[in-house]
Short mmCIF file of C-alpha atoms and ligand atoms in Angstrom, two decimals:
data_model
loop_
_atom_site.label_atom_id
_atom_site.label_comp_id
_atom_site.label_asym_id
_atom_site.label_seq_id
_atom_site.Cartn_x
_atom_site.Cartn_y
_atom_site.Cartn_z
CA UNK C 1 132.07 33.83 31.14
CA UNK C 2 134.32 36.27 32.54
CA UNK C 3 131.08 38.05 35.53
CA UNK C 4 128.31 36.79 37.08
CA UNK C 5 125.85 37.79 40.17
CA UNK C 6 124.38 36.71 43.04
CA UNK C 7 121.41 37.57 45.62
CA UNK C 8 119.71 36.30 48.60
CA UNK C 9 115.96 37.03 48.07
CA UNK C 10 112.94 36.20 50.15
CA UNK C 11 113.10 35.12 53.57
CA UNK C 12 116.59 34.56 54.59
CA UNK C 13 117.47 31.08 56.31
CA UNK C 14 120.93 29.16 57.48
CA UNK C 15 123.42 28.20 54.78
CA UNK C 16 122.91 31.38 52.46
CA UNK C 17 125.86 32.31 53.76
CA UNK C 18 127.70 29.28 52.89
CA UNK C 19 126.15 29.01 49.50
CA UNK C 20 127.19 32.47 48.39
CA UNK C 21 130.78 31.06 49.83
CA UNK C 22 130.20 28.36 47.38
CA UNK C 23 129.61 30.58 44.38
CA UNK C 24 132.26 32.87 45.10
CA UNK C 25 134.72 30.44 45.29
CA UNK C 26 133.70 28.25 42.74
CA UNK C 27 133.69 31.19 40.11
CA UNK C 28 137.16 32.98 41.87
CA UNK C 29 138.66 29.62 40.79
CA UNK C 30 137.64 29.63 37.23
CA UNK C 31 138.78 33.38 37.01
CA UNK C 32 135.23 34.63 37.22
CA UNK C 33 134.61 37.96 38.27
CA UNK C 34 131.55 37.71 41.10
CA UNK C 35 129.28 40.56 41.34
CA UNK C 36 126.84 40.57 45.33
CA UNK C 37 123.55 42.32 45.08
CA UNK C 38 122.47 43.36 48.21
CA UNK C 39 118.76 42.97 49.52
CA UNK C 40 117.83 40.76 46.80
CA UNK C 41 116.61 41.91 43.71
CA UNK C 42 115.81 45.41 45.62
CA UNK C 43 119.21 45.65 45.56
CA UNK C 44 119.42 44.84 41.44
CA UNK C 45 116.86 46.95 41.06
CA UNK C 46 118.85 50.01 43.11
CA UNK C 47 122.40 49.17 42.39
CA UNK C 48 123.47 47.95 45.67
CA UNK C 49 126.03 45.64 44.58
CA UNK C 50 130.03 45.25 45.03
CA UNK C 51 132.66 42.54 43.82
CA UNK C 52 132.98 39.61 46.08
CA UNK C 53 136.78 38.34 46.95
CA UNK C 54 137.65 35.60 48.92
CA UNK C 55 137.76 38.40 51.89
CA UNK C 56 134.83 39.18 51.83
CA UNK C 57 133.09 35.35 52.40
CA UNK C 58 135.68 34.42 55.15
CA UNK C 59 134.71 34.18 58.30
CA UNK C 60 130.74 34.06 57.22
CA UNK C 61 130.31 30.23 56.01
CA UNK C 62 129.15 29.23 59.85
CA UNK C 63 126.82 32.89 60.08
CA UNK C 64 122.97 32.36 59.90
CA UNK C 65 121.43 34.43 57.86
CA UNK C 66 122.63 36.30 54.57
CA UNK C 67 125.28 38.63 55.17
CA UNK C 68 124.16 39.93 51.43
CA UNK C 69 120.58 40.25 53.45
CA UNK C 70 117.62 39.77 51.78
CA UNK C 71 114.21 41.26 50.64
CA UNK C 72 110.93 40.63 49.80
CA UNK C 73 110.48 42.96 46.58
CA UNK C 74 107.35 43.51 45.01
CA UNK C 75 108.77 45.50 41.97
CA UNK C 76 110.29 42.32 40.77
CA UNK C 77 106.62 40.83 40.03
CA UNK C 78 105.78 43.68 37.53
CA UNK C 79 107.07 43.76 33.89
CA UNK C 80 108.91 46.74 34.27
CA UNK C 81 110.48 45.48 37.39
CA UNK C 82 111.64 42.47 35.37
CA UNK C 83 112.89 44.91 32.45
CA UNK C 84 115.03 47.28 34.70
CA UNK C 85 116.61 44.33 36.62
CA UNK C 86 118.14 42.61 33.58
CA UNK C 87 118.66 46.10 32.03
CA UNK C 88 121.05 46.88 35.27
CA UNK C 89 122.95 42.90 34.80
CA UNK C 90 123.70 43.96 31.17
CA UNK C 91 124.89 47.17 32.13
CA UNK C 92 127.40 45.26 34.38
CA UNK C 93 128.33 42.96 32.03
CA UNK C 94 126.81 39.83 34.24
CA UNK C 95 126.77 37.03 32.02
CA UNK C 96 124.68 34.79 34.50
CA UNK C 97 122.52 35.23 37.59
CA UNK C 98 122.71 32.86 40.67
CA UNK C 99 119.47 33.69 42.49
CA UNK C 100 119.24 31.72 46.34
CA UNK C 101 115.93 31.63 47.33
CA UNK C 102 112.08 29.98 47.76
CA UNK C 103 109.28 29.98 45.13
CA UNK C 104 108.97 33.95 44.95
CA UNK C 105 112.58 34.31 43.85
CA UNK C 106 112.16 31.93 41.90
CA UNK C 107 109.17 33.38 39.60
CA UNK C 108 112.06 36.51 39.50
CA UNK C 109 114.42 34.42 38.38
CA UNK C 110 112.11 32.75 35.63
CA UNK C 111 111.61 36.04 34.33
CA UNK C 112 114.90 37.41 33.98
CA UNK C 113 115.81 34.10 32.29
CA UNK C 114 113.10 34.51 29.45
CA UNK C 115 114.94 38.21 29.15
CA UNK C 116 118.02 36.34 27.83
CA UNK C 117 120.11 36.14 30.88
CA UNK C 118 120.96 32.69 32.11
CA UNK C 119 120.34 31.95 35.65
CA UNK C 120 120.70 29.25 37.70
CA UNK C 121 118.40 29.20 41.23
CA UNK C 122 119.20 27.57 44.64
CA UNK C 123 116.35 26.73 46.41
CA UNK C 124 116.44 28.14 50.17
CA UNK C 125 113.33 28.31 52.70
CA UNK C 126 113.33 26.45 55.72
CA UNK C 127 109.45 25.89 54.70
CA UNK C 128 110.70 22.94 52.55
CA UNK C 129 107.72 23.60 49.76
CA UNK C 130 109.63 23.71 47.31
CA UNK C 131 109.46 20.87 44.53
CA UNK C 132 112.35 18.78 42.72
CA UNK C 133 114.23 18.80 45.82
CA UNK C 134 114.15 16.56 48.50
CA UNK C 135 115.37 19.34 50.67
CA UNK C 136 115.74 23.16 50.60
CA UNK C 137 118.47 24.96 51.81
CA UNK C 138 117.86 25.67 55.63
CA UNK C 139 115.12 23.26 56.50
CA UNK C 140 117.83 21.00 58.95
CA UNK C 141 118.98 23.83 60.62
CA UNK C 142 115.21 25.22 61.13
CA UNK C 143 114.50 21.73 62.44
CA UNK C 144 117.51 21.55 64.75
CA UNK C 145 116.31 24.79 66.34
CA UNK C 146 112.68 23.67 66.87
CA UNK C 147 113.83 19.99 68.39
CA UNK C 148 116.07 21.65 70.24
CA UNK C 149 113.69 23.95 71.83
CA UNK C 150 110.77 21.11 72.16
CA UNK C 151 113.45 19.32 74.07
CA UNK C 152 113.49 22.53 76.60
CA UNK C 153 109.88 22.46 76.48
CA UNK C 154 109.01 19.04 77.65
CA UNK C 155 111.32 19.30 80.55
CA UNK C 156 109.61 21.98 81.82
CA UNK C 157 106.34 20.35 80.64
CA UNK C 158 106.23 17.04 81.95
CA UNK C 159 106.96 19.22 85.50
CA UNK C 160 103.57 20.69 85.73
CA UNK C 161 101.70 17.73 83.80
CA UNK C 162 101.12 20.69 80.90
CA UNK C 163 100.16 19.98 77.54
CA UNK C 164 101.87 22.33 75.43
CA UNK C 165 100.76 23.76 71.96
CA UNK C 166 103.96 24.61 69.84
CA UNK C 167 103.68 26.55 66.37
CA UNK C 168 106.06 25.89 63.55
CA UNK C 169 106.48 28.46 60.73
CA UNK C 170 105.82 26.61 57.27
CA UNK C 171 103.64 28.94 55.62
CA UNK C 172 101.18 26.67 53.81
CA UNK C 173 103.12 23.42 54.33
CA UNK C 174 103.34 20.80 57.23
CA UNK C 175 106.67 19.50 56.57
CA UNK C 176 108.58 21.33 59.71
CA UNK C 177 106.14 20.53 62.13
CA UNK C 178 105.46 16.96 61.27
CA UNK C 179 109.29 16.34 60.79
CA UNK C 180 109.71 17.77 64.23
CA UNK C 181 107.07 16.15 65.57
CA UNK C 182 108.17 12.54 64.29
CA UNK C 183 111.98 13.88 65.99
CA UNK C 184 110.60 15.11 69.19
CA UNK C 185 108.30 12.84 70.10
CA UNK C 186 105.37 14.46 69.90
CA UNK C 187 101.69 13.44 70.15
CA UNK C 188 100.39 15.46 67.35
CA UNK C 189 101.34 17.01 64.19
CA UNK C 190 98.45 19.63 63.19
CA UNK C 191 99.23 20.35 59.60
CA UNK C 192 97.71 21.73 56.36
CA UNK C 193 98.17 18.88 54.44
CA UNK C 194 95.82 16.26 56.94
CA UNK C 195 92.18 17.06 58.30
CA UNK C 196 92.44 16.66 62.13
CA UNK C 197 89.71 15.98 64.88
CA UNK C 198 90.02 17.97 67.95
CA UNK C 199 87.61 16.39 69.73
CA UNK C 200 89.48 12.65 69.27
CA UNK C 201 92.55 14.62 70.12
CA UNK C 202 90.99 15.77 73.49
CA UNK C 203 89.97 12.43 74.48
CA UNK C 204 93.22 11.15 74.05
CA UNK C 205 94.74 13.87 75.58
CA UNK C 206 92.55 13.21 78.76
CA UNK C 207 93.53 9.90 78.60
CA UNK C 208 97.13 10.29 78.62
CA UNK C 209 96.78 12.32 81.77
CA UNK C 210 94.83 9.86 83.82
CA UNK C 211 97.37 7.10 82.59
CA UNK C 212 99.79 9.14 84.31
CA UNK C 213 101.42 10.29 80.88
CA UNK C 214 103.00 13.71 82.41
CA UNK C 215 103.38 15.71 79.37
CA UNK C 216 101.75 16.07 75.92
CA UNK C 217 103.02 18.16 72.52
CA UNK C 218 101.34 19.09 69.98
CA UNK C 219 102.85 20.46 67.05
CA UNK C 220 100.73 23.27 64.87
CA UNK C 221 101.78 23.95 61.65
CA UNK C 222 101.11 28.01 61.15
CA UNK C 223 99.05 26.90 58.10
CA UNK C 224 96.32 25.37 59.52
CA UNK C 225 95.82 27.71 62.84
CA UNK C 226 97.46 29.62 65.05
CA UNK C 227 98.89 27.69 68.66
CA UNK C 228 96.89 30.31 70.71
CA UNK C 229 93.23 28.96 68.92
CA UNK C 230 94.42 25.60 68.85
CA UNK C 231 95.50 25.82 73.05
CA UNK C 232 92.28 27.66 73.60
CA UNK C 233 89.87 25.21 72.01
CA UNK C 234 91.42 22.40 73.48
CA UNK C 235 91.01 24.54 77.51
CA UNK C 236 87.26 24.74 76.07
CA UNK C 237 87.09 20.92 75.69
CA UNK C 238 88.98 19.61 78.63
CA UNK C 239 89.66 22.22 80.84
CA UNK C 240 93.08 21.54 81.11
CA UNK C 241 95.78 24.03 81.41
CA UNK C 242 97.44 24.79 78.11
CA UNK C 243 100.15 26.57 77.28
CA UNK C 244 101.94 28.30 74.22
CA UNK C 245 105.34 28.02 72.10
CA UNK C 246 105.28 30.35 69.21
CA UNK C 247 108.67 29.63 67.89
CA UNK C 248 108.65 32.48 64.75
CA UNK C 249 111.56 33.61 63.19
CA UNK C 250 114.35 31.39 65.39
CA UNK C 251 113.75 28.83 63.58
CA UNK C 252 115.14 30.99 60.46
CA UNK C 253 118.26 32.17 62.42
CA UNK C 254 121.40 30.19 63.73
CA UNK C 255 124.20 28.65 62.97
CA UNK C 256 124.01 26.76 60.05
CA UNK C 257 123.94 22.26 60.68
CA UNK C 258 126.34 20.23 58.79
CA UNK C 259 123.76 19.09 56.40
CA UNK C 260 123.10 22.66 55.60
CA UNK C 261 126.62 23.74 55.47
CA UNK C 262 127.49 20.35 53.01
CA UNK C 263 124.46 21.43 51.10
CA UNK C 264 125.15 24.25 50.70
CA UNK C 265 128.85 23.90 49.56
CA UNK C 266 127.60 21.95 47.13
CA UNK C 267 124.64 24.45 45.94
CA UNK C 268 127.33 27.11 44.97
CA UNK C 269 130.02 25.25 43.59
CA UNK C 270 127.30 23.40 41.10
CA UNK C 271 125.67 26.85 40.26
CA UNK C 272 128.27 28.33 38.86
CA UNK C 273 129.62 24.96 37.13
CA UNK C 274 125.34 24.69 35.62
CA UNK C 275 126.15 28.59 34.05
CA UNK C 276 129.50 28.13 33.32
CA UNK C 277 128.58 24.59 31.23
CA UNK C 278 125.55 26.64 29.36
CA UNK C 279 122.26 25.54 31.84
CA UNK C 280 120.04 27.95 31.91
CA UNK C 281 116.63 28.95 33.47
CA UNK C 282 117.14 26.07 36.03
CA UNK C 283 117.11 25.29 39.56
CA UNK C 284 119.19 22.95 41.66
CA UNK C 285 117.93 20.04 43.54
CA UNK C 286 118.99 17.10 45.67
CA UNK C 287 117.52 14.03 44.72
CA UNK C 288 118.36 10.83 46.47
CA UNK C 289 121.63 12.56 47.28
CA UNK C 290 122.37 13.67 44.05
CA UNK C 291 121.79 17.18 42.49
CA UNK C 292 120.16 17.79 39.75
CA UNK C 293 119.08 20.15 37.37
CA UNK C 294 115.23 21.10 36.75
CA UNK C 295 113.83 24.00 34.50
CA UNK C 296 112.41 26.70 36.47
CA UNK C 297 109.37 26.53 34.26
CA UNK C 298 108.56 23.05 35.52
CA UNK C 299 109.52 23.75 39.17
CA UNK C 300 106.90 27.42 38.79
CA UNK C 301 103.89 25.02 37.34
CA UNK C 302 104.47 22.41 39.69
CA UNK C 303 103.42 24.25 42.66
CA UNK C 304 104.21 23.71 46.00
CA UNK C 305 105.65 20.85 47.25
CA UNK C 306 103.70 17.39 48.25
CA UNK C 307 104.05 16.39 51.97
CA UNK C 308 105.91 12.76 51.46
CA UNK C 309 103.46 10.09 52.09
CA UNK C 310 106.44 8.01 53.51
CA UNK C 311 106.81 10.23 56.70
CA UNK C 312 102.85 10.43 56.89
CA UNK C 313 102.43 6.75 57.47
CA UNK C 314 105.53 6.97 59.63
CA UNK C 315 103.54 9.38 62.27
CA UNK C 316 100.97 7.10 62.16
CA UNK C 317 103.03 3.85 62.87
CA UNK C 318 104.40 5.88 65.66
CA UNK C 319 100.76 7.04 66.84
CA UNK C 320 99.44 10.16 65.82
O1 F6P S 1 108.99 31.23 53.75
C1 F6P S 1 109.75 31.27 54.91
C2 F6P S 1 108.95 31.83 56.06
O2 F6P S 1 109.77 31.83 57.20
C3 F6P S 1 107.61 31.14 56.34
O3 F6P S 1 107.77 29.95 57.05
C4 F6P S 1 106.88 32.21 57.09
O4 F6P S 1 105.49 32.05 56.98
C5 F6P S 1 107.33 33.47 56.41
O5 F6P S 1 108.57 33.17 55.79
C6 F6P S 1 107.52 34.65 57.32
O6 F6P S 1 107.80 35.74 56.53
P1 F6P S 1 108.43 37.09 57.11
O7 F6P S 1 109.84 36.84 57.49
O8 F6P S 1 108.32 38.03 55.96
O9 F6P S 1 107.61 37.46 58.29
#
């Protein structure tokens, strides 16, 4: 293999930047020539692209974000989207595609694969949805930022004897907000995954205040409702004075953690070896600390990823 590519597609999160690090690197050493698409596959699709040296990753493994940026690009989900991407690789003589990303990128990457070009996937969303991986690329850094600000909040909270509704992005999946929930200390976790009763919650809530409990969290998963409804419904019920966190895109941004950066480090470098040793049309996971290989096909049909049963019966051994 003497080129390959790489793109950051979909939302961006913490540790792209180390992961296209990884791949650079990891293909620099093997004398691998490595081709950077900007914007995603927009950028395949439009020939935004340039060699990537050693130069041009230093200084960016401990930058949030993608300094290749990213795109959500609806092109790549027609056929002729899919034809005039891996028309433009051959054209450039990339022998294999390393494509860092969440399920959308993925269902790109799938069908450049079946075109004949082998490409391995990283999985990266801080949503943590995605399946044959115990963890995506960006999901401990999006959960450092939220616990981090939750800590903030209860300060100020437990001041005023507020309750305090706080939304975590996730799209359709629970995972950040119960995680941070569980970390935080919170009294709730509203997610998709588990039907909730408002009015129980309210009672307790009430109860907590005339115990003399100062403070009270509850954590909203975007997919199931939006803080504002939840905060409003539960002023309705109780009367008491509610208030707001919408924490939105800073959970995507910062500084990447150590897990990340490890993570990702280890993403790259095992990309490139996947192509390089002939894998094809997968995506890397870590499973029980090891990474493994699974075909995108699988990964596509299997969906989103199953909230662990493990960490719901640890919420409710803790009481919520
Ligand atoms: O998939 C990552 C994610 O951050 C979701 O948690 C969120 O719902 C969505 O992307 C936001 O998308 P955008 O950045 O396009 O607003």
């Amino acid at each position: 293999m003497q080129r390959l590519g790489v793109l950051t597609s979909g939302g961006d999160c913490s540790g792209m930047n180390a992961a296209i690090r990884g791949v650079v690197r990891a293909g620099l050493s093997l004398d691998i020539e490595v081709i950077g698409f900007y914007k995603g596959y927009f950028g395949l699709l439009n020939s935004l692209h340039e060699p990537l040296t050693t130069r041009s990753v230093s200084g960016k493994l401990q930058l949030g974000g993608t300094f290749l940026q990213s795109a959500r690009c609806r092109e790549m989900y027609q056929p002729e989207g899919q034809l005039q991407a891996v028309e433009n690789l051959r054209r450039l003589g990339i022998e294999g595609l390393v494509v860092i990303g969440g399920d959308g990128s993925h269902r790109g990457a799938m069908a450049i694969h079946e075109q004949g070009i082998p490409v391995v996937a990283i999985p990266a969303s801080i949503d943590n949805d995605i399946p044959f991986t115990d963890m995506s690329l960006g999901v401990d850094t999006a959960l450092n930022n939220i616990i981090r600000a939750v800590d903030c909040l209860k300060d100020t909270a437990s001041s005023h004897d507020r309750t305090f509704v706080v939304e975590t992005m996730g799209r359709n999946c629970g995972y950040l907000a119960l995680v941070a929930a569980i970390a935080c200390g919170a009294e709730y976790a509203l997610i998709p995954e588990n039907p909730y009763n408002l009015d129980e919650i309210c009672t307790h809530l009430r109860t907590r205040f005339q115990e003399g409990r100062d403070n009270s969290i509850i954590m909203v998963a975007e997919g199931i409702g939006s803080a504002q409804e939840i905060a409003d419904q539960i002023k309705d019920r109780i009367g008491f004075e509610t208030r707001i966190m919408v924490l939105g895109h800073y959970q995507r941004g910062g500084s990447p953690s150590t897990f990340d950066r490890l993570l990702a480090a280890r993403f790259g470098v095992a990309a490139v070896d996947a192509l390089v040793t002939g894998s094809n049309g997968s995506m890397l996971g870590l499973s029980c600390g090891k990474l493994v290989l699974t075909d995108l096909e699988q990964v596509i049909a299997a969906g989103r990823r199953p909230i662990d049963q493990n960490l719901m019966s640890l919420a409710m051994t803790l009481g919520f």
